[in-house]
Tab-separated table of C-alpha atoms in Angstrom:
chain	number	residue	atom	x	y	z
A	1	UNK	CA	-10.832	53.696	-118.889
A	2	UNK	CA	-11.572	55.944	-121.857
A	3	UNK	CA	-15.322	55.540	-121.490
A	4	UNK	CA	-15.195	56.498	-117.851
A	5	UNK	CA	-13.208	59.557	-118.701
A	6	UNK	CA	-15.787	60.560	-121.328
A	7	UNK	CA	-18.647	60.029	-118.851
A	8	UNK	CA	-16.810	62.095	-116.299
A	9	UNK	CA	-16.404	64.961	-118.785
A	10	UNK	CA	-20.114	64.858	-119.657
A	11	UNK	CA	-21.086	64.877	-115.960
A	12	UNK	CA	-18.754	67.775	-115.289
A	13	UNK	CA	-20.324	69.781	-118.145
A	14	UNK	CA	-23.856	69.111	-116.827
A	15	UNK	CA	-22.790	70.128	-113.340
A	16	UNK	CA	-21.569	73.454	-114.643
A	17	UNK	CA	-24.930	74.080	-116.359
A	18	UNK	CA	-27.026	73.041	-113.297
A	19	UNK	CA	-26.978	76.391	-111.408
A	20	UNK	CA	-28.167	78.350	-114.384
A	21	UNK	CA	-30.873	75.776	-115.046
A	22	UNK	CA	-32.105	76.113	-111.460
A	23	UNK	CA	-32.322	79.905	-111.838
A	24	UNK	CA	-34.113	79.702	-115.129
A	25	UNK	CA	-36.434	76.816	-114.051
A	26	UNK	CA	-35.204	74.778	-116.925
A	27	UNK	CA	-35.125	71.428	-115.073
A	28	UNK	CA	-37.452	68.373	-114.762
A	29	UNK	CA	-39.646	69.658	-117.491
A	30	UNK	CA	-41.538	66.333	-117.886
A	31	UNK	CA	-42.212	65.961	-114.213
A	32	UNK	CA	-43.352	69.587	-113.964
A	33	UNK	CA	-45.709	69.056	-116.866
A	34	UNK	CA	-47.264	66.002	-115.131
A	35	UNK	CA	-47.813	67.984	-111.918
A	36	UNK	CA	-49.534	70.741	-113.827
A	37	UNK	CA	-51.765	68.141	-115.501
A	38	UNK	CA	-52.786	66.605	-112.149
A	39	UNK	CA	-53.629	70.060	-110.835
A	40	UNK	CA	-55.896	70.694	-113.809
A	41	UNK	CA	-57.689	67.358	-113.224
A	42	UNK	CA	-58.261	68.191	-109.551
A	43	UNK	CA	-59.734	71.522	-110.449
A	44	UNK	CA	-62.066	69.772	-112.882
A	45	UNK	CA	-63.292	67.380	-110.144
A	46	UNK	CA	-64.252	70.237	-107.778
A	47	UNK	CA	-62.202	68.820	-104.801
A	48	UNK	CA	-63.093	70.338	-101.350
A	49	UNK	CA	-60.102	70.030	-99.115
A	50	UNK	CA	-61.953	71.278	-96.008
A	51	UNK	CA	-64.835	68.875	-96.530
A	52	UNK	CA	-62.400	66.079	-97.053
A	53	UNK	CA	-60.657	66.955	-93.805
A	54	UNK	CA	-64.030	67.165	-91.959
A	55	UNK	CA	-64.954	63.700	-93.246
A	56	UNK	CA	-61.709	62.388	-92.085
A	57	UNK	CA	-62.322	63.888	-88.634
A	58	UNK	CA	-65.745	62.214	-88.494
A	59	UNK	CA	-64.193	58.871	-89.388
A	60	UNK	CA	-61.623	59.342	-86.732
A	61	UNK	CA	-64.367	60.215	-84.167
A	62	UNK	CA	-66.210	56.931	-84.849
A	63	UNK	CA	-63.025	54.881	-84.789
A	64	UNK	CA	-63.321	54.030	-80.970
A	65	UNK	CA	-66.821	52.654	-81.492
A	66	UNK	CA	-65.444	50.299	-84.055
A	67	UNK	CA	-63.048	48.957	-81.426
A	68	UNK	CA	-65.860	48.804	-78.850
A	69	UNK	CA	-68.026	46.875	-81.307
A	70	UNK	CA	-65.225	44.523	-81.975
A	71	UNK	CA	-64.705	44.014	-78.264
A	72	UNK	CA	-68.463	43.597	-77.710
A	73	UNK	CA	-68.613	40.952	-80.388
A	74	UNK	CA	-65.681	39.161	-78.835
A	75	UNK	CA	-67.304	39.417	-75.390
A	76	UNK	CA	-70.607	37.985	-76.674
A	77	UNK	CA	-68.668	35.184	-78.290
A	78	UNK	CA	-66.737	34.557	-75.078
A	79	UNK	CA	-69.760	34.929	-72.752
A	80	UNK	CA	-70.509	31.169	-72.326
A	81	UNK	CA	-66.897	30.455	-71.551
A	82	UNK	CA	-66.803	33.407	-69.157
A	83	UNK	CA	-69.949	32.115	-67.425
A	84	UNK	CA	-68.306	28.725	-67.001
A	85	UNK	CA	-65.151	30.403	-65.757
A	86	UNK	CA	-67.250	32.524	-63.370
A	87	UNK	CA	-68.903	29.401	-61.999
A	88	UNK	CA	-65.531	27.749	-61.534
A	89	UNK	CA	-64.250	30.937	-59.928
A	90	UNK	CA	-67.226	31.001	-57.538
A	91	UNK	CA	-66.610	27.387	-56.615
A	92	UNK	CA	-62.924	28.112	-56.150
A	93	UNK	CA	-63.892	31.167	-54.080
A	94	UNK	CA	-66.094	28.984	-51.876
A	95	UNK	CA	-63.203	26.583	-51.428
A	96	UNK	CA	-60.922	29.489	-50.622
A	97	UNK	CA	-63.432	30.755	-48.043
A	98	UNK	CA	-63.521	27.279	-46.481
A	99	UNK	CA	-59.736	27.169	-46.539
A	100	UNK	CA	-59.659	30.637	-44.956
A	101	UNK	CA	-61.966	29.452	-42.178
A	102	UNK	CA	-59.780	26.360	-41.651
A	103	UNK	CA	-56.699	28.577	-41.737
A	104	UNK	CA	-58.325	30.864	-39.151
A	105	UNK	CA	-58.899	27.851	-36.903
A	106	UNK	CA	-55.313	26.759	-37.438
A	107	UNK	CA	-54.096	30.315	-36.833
A	108	UNK	CA	-56.022	30.390	-33.556
A	109	UNK	CA	-54.489	27.059	-32.602
A	110	UNK	CA	-51.068	28.341	-33.625
A	111	UNK	CA	-51.655	31.493	-31.587
A	112	UNK	CA	-52.406	29.303	-28.587
A	113	UNK	CA	-49.304	27.271	-29.328
A	114	UNK	CA	-47.294	30.478	-29.767
A	115	UNK	CA	-48.440	31.614	-26.343
A	116	UNK	CA	-47.239	28.261	-24.977
A	117	UNK	CA	-43.992	28.503	-26.975
A	118	UNK	CA	-41.861	30.014	-24.142
A	119	UNK	CA	-42.881	27.177	-21.863
A	120	UNK	CA	-42.229	24.705	-24.670
A	121	UNK	CA	-38.810	26.266	-25.255
A	122	UNK	CA	-38.072	26.006	-21.550
A	123	UNK	CA	-39.249	22.390	-21.628
A	124	UNK	CA	-37.106	21.822	-24.715
A	125	UNK	CA	-34.034	23.242	-22.989
A	126	UNK	CA	-34.769	21.066	-19.971
A	127	UNK	CA	-35.205	18.008	-22.179
A	128	UNK	CA	-31.997	18.857	-24.062
A	129	UNK	CA	-30.143	19.229	-20.761
A	130	UNK	CA	-31.558	15.890	-19.602
A	131	UNK	CA	-30.594	14.403	-22.949
A	132	UNK	CA	-27.028	15.691	-22.521
A	133	UNK	CA	-26.896	14.248	-19.009
A	134	UNK	CA	-28.312	10.925	-20.194
A	135	UNK	CA	-25.886	10.865	-23.139
A	136	UNK	CA	-22.966	11.493	-20.786
A	137	UNK	CA	-24.297	8.859	-18.390
A	138	UNK	CA	-24.648	6.493	-21.325
A	139	UNK	CA	-21.025	7.094	-22.334
A	140	UNK	CA	-19.900	6.610	-18.737
A	141	UNK	CA	-22.022	3.474	-18.471
A	142	UNK	CA	-20.477	2.117	-21.667
A	143	UNK	CA	-17.013	2.824	-20.275
A	144	UNK	CA	-17.960	1.121	-16.997
A	145	UNK	CA	-19.458	-1.727	-18.968
A	146	UNK	CA	-16.160	-2.185	-20.800
A	147	UNK	CA	-14.260	-2.067	-17.514
A	148	UNK	CA	-16.681	-4.506	-15.876
A	149	UNK	CA	-16.470	-6.853	-18.849
A	150	UNK	CA	-12.685	-6.804	-18.544
A	151	UNK	CA	-12.998	-7.380	-14.800
A	152	UNK	CA	-15.443	-10.228	-15.387
A	153	UNK	CA	-13.039	-11.765	-17.876
A	154	UNK	CA	-10.225	-11.277	-15.366
A	155	UNK	CA	-12.386	-12.805	-12.618
A	156	UNK	CA	-13.159	-15.790	-14.834
A	157	UNK	CA	-9.456	-16.201	-15.511
A	158	UNK	CA	-8.722	-15.888	-11.786
A	159	UNK	CA	-11.540	-18.326	-11.001
A	160	UNK	CA	-9.962	-20.866	-13.350
A	161	UNK	CA	-6.592	-20.227	-11.742
A	162	UNK	CA	-8.167	-20.554	-8.281
A	163	UNK	CA	-9.730	-23.885	-9.247
A	164	UNK	CA	-6.358	-25.060	-10.539
A	165	UNK	CA	-4.639	-23.793	-7.389
A	166	UNK	CA	-7.302	-25.414	-5.188
A	167	UNK	CA	-6.743	-28.675	-6.993
A	168	UNK	CA	-3.000	-28.290	-6.484
A	169	UNK	CA	-3.631	-27.256	-2.885
A	170	UNK	CA	-5.628	-30.404	-2.198
A	171	UNK	CA	-2.720	-32.430	-3.478
A	172	UNK	CA	-0.256	-30.328	-1.519
A	173	UNK	CA	-2.355	-30.603	1.655
A	174	UNK	CA	-1.990	-34.349	1.461
A	175	UNK	CA	1.732	-33.982	0.881
A	176	UNK	CA	1.938	-31.438	3.718
A	177	UNK	CA	0.279	-33.872	6.099
A	178	UNK	CA	2.946	-36.418	5.189
A	179	UNK	CA	5.721	-33.846	5.551
A	180	UNK	CA	4.249	-32.657	8.861
A	181	UNK	CA	4.395	-36.198	10.146
A	182	UNK	CA	7.965	-36.514	8.900
A	183	UNK	CA	8.849	-33.120	10.411
A	184	UNK	CA	7.406	-34.203	13.724
A	185	UNK	CA	9.104	-37.563	13.482
A	186	UNK	CA	12.516	-36.127	12.630
A	187	UNK	CA	12.129	-32.945	14.704
A	188	UNK	CA	13.037	-32.239	18.285
A	189	UNK	CA	9.921	-34.006	19.536
A	190	UNK	CA	10.305	-37.027	17.266
A	191	UNK	CA	13.189	-39.369	16.691
A	192	UNK	CA	15.601	-36.905	18.314
A	193	UNK	CA	13.510	-36.857	21.483
A	194	UNK	CA	13.337	-40.651	21.491
A	195	UNK	CA	17.111	-40.896	21.023
A	196	UNK	CA	17.720	-38.392	23.788
A	197	UNK	CA	15.157	-40.071	26.031
A	198	UNK	CA	16.736	-43.483	25.477
A	199	UNK	CA	20.252	-42.084	26.022
A	200	UNK	CA	19.373	-40.033	29.107
A	201	UNK	CA	19.839	-42.830	31.716
A	202	UNK	CA	23.336	-43.687	30.451
A	203	UNK	CA	24.243	-40.007	29.991
A	204	UNK	CA	23.039	-39.239	33.494
A	205	UNK	CA	24.972	-42.184	34.973
A	206	UNK	CA	28.241	-41.245	33.211
A	207	UNK	CA	27.885	-37.588	34.188
A	208	UNK	CA	27.195	-38.472	37.846
A	209	UNK	CA	30.181	-40.826	37.917
A	210	UNK	CA	32.532	-38.039	36.788
A	211	UNK	CA	30.750	-35.388	38.905
A	212	UNK	CA	31.074	-37.679	41.936
A	213	UNK	CA	34.837	-37.918	41.408
A	214	UNK	CA	35.129	-34.151	41.109
A	215	UNK	CA	33.036	-33.385	44.225
A	216	UNK	CA	33.683	-36.451	46.480
A	217	UNK	CA	30.093	-37.492	45.758
A	218	UNK	CA	28.726	-34.240	47.198
A	219	UNK	CA	26.869	-33.343	43.978
A	220	UNK	CA	24.399	-35.349	41.953
A	221	UNK	CA	22.525	-34.291	38.791
A	222	UNK	CA	19.178	-35.362	37.387
A	223	UNK	CA	18.176	-35.012	33.708
A	224	UNK	CA	14.455	-34.511	33.079
A	225	UNK	CA	12.415	-33.876	29.933
A	226	UNK	CA	9.595	-31.384	30.399
A	227	UNK	CA	7.074	-29.652	28.153
A	228	UNK	CA	8.411	-26.426	26.669
A	229	UNK	CA	7.165	-23.754	24.308
A	230	UNK	CA	4.774	-24.606	21.491
A	231	UNK	CA	6.102	-24.802	17.957
A	232	UNK	CA	4.697	-21.993	15.749
A	233	UNK	CA	4.411	-24.282	12.732
A	234	UNK	CA	2.931	-27.446	14.213
A	235	UNK	CA	1.439	-26.020	17.394
A	236	UNK	CA	2.892	-28.969	19.306
A	237	UNK	CA	4.765	-28.331	22.577
A	238	UNK	CA	8.495	-28.972	22.432
A	239	UNK	CA	10.449	-31.031	24.962
A	240	UNK	CA	13.168	-29.251	26.887
A	241	UNK	CA	15.976	-30.855	28.879
A	242	UNK	CA	15.959	-29.668	32.472
A	243	UNK	CA	19.107	-30.212	34.556
A	244	UNK	CA	18.483	-30.445	38.283
A	245	UNK	CA	21.541	-30.666	40.614
A	246	UNK	CA	21.458	-31.836	44.233
A	247	UNK	CA	24.142	-31.059	46.851
A	248	UNK	CA	24.310	-30.595	50.649
A	249	UNK	CA	21.977	-27.579	50.390
A	250	UNK	CA	19.305	-29.317	48.337
A	251	UNK	CA	18.121	-29.710	44.745
A	252	UNK	CA	18.579	-26.566	42.684
A	253	UNK	CA	18.582	-25.443	39.078
A	254	UNK	CA	21.795	-25.143	37.118
A	255	UNK	CA	21.755	-21.328	37.096
A	256	UNK	CA	22.123	-21.045	40.897
A	257	UNK	CA	25.614	-22.593	41.111
A	258	UNK	CA	28.913	-20.669	41.167
A	259	UNK	CA	31.413	-20.514	38.322
A	260	UNK	CA	33.639	-23.294	39.689
A	261	UNK	CA	30.669	-25.527	40.412
A	262	UNK	CA	29.176	-24.803	36.993
A	263	UNK	CA	32.487	-25.749	35.359
A	264	UNK	CA	32.504	-29.138	37.122
A	265	UNK	CA	28.902	-29.776	36.077
A	266	UNK	CA	29.660	-28.737	32.478
A	267	UNK	CA	32.793	-30.854	32.444
A	268	UNK	CA	30.934	-33.925	33.688
A	269	UNK	CA	28.134	-33.509	31.124
A	270	UNK	CA	30.524	-32.905	28.213
A	271	UNK	CA	32.668	-35.899	29.077
A	272	UNK	CA	29.516	-38.018	29.435
A	273	UNK	CA	28.317	-36.832	26.006
A	274	UNK	CA	31.704	-37.618	24.493
A	275	UNK	CA	31.635	-41.145	25.940
A	276	UNK	CA	28.070	-41.584	24.663
A	277	UNK	CA	29.139	-40.602	21.138
A	278	UNK	CA	32.141	-42.907	21.345
A	279	UNK	CA	29.958	-45.861	22.348
A	280	UNK	CA	27.415	-45.158	19.595
A	281	UNK	CA	30.116	-44.814	16.925
A	282	UNK	CA	31.797	-48.041	18.082
A	283	UNK	CA	35.275	-46.449	18.206
A	284	UNK	CA	37.127	-43.946	20.394
A	285	UNK	CA	36.628	-40.317	19.434
A	286	UNK	CA	39.673	-38.789	17.703
A	287	UNK	CA	40.350	-35.922	20.058
A	288	UNK	CA	39.031	-34.036	23.119
A	289	UNK	CA	39.895	-30.376	23.713
A	290	UNK	CA	39.664	-28.853	27.207
A	291	UNK	CA	40.351	-25.111	27.048
A	292	UNK	CA	41.211	-23.568	30.439
A	293	UNK	CA	38.610	-23.907	33.199
A	294	UNK	CA	41.163	-24.894	35.825
A	295	UNK	CA	41.466	-21.304	37.030
A	296	UNK	CA	37.937	-21.424	38.428
A	297	UNK	CA	38.876	-24.334	40.749
A	298	UNK	CA	40.844	-24.425	43.965
A	299	UNK	CA	43.918	-26.642	44.299
A	300	UNK	CA	41.892	-29.667	45.327
A	301	UNK	CA	39.409	-29.089	42.523
A	302	UNK	CA	42.224	-28.796	40.011
A	303	UNK	CA	43.682	-32.120	41.161
A	304	UNK	CA	40.300	-33.820	40.894
A	305	UNK	CA	39.817	-32.447	37.378
A	306	UNK	CA	43.220	-33.790	36.443
A	307	UNK	CA	42.336	-37.202	37.862
A	308	UNK	CA	39.015	-37.192	35.991
A	309	UNK	CA	40.775	-36.396	32.719
A	310	UNK	CA	43.296	-39.166	33.288
A	311	UNK	CA	40.481	-41.623	34.024
A	312	UNK	CA	38.901	-41.147	30.585
A	313	UNK	CA	42.102	-41.074	28.532
A	314	UNK	CA	41.388	-44.494	27.058
A	315	UNK	CA	38.095	-43.217	25.581
A	316	UNK	CA	39.903	-40.784	23.229
A	317	UNK	CA	42.871	-41.011	20.908
A	318	UNK	CA	44.103	-37.641	22.088
A	319	UNK	CA	43.187	-35.337	24.956
A	320	UNK	CA	44.528	-31.812	24.671
A	321	UNK	CA	44.303	-29.598	27.763
A	322	UNK	CA	45.018	-25.885	27.408
A	323	UNK	CA	46.144	-24.275	30.691
A	324	UNK	CA	48.568	-21.750	32.187
A	325	UNK	CA	48.766	-23.447	35.618
A	326	UNK	CA	52.210	-25.045	36.117
A	327	UNK	CA	51.317	-27.960	38.440
A	328	UNK	CA	48.470	-28.888	36.064
A	329	UNK	CA	50.955	-28.934	33.192
A	330	UNK	CA	53.198	-31.262	35.211
A	331	UNK	CA	50.318	-33.738	35.663
A	332	UNK	CA	50.461	-34.768	31.991
A	333	UNK	CA	53.359	-36.717	30.449
A	334	UNK	CA	53.541	-34.781	27.136
A	335	UNK	CA	53.345	-31.006	26.812
A	336	UNK	CA	53.285	-28.560	23.901
A	337	UNK	CA	54.684	-25.282	25.163
A	338	UNK	CA	53.968	-22.137	23.158
A	339	UNK	CA	56.282	-19.150	23.616
A	340	UNK	CA	55.787	-15.684	22.219
A	341	UNK	CA	58.938	-13.898	20.952
A	342	UNK	CA	59.855	-10.796	18.984
A	343	UNK	CA	59.555	-12.751	15.716
A	344	UNK	CA	56.228	-14.340	16.587
A	345	UNK	CA	55.074	-17.385	18.543
A	346	UNK	CA	56.941	-20.727	18.575
A	347	UNK	CA	56.170	-24.088	20.146
A	348	UNK	CA	58.120	-27.090	21.375
A	349	UNK	CA	57.125	-30.547	22.594
A	350	UNK	CA	58.400	-31.418	26.063
């Protein structure tokens, strides 16, 4: 603004005059006058600068005593409290001494315990090892306990099953006794043995009649029941049929006769059995097959066999004799001849 410009010009003019004023001493005239006035007043008072400085040094020398006095006053004021505090401190010190003595006793005890520490550590390790063993044994025992509990439960289940089976067994034993009686009754030593025993006289008579024809009454057989081997199930002895044959030499067993003689014995027994079955059934048996056997006989034996067959022809509807001997073929009225050719076998009725 215009005023600022005017102020700036005035300040610039004064600044230009300032160096000359400093050289001439033409500055701060009022302030310089006041200084001169103060100097005159000091001179009038007779001021001693050295004395003033010495006084100040003395004051400064007594300054520590002022602080000591202050501290002494404070100490005198605090003396009762300090006495009380000293008494409390003495009491506390006595307690601390007692505690120190107790601590010394404890330290001695701890020293003794420290000396025993290696043994205690060894004992601890031993106890820990025993604890580990016992813990493992406990785990194993718990496992065994679980297994035994399962086994006990299984045993209880089996015991119940055994009781049920025993109850069933008692019932089955009674049934078995009945079945054993029935087995014995219907077995070889029961009804069958009775039937055979009752039929033996007639069977023996019929067989001897035919055997007498075949041997001119030179051979005679005897049927006997004797005790045989014991049955594994019942323990009872079985009955076996023993065939004893008598001839001019004496009474012998069946196994000692020749093939031709055995055939005649077999023939007589089989024909006797056939007649027995025919009588029991009440009607002639349908058919009787005689396969070979003539070759084991001499000419006379063959003729006697033929006569024996012809004598029982009324006991059967059909008797079929299989033979390759020509004069035996001629002894029967009807023949079925089988011939083997290149195209196979053929038969014709003669």
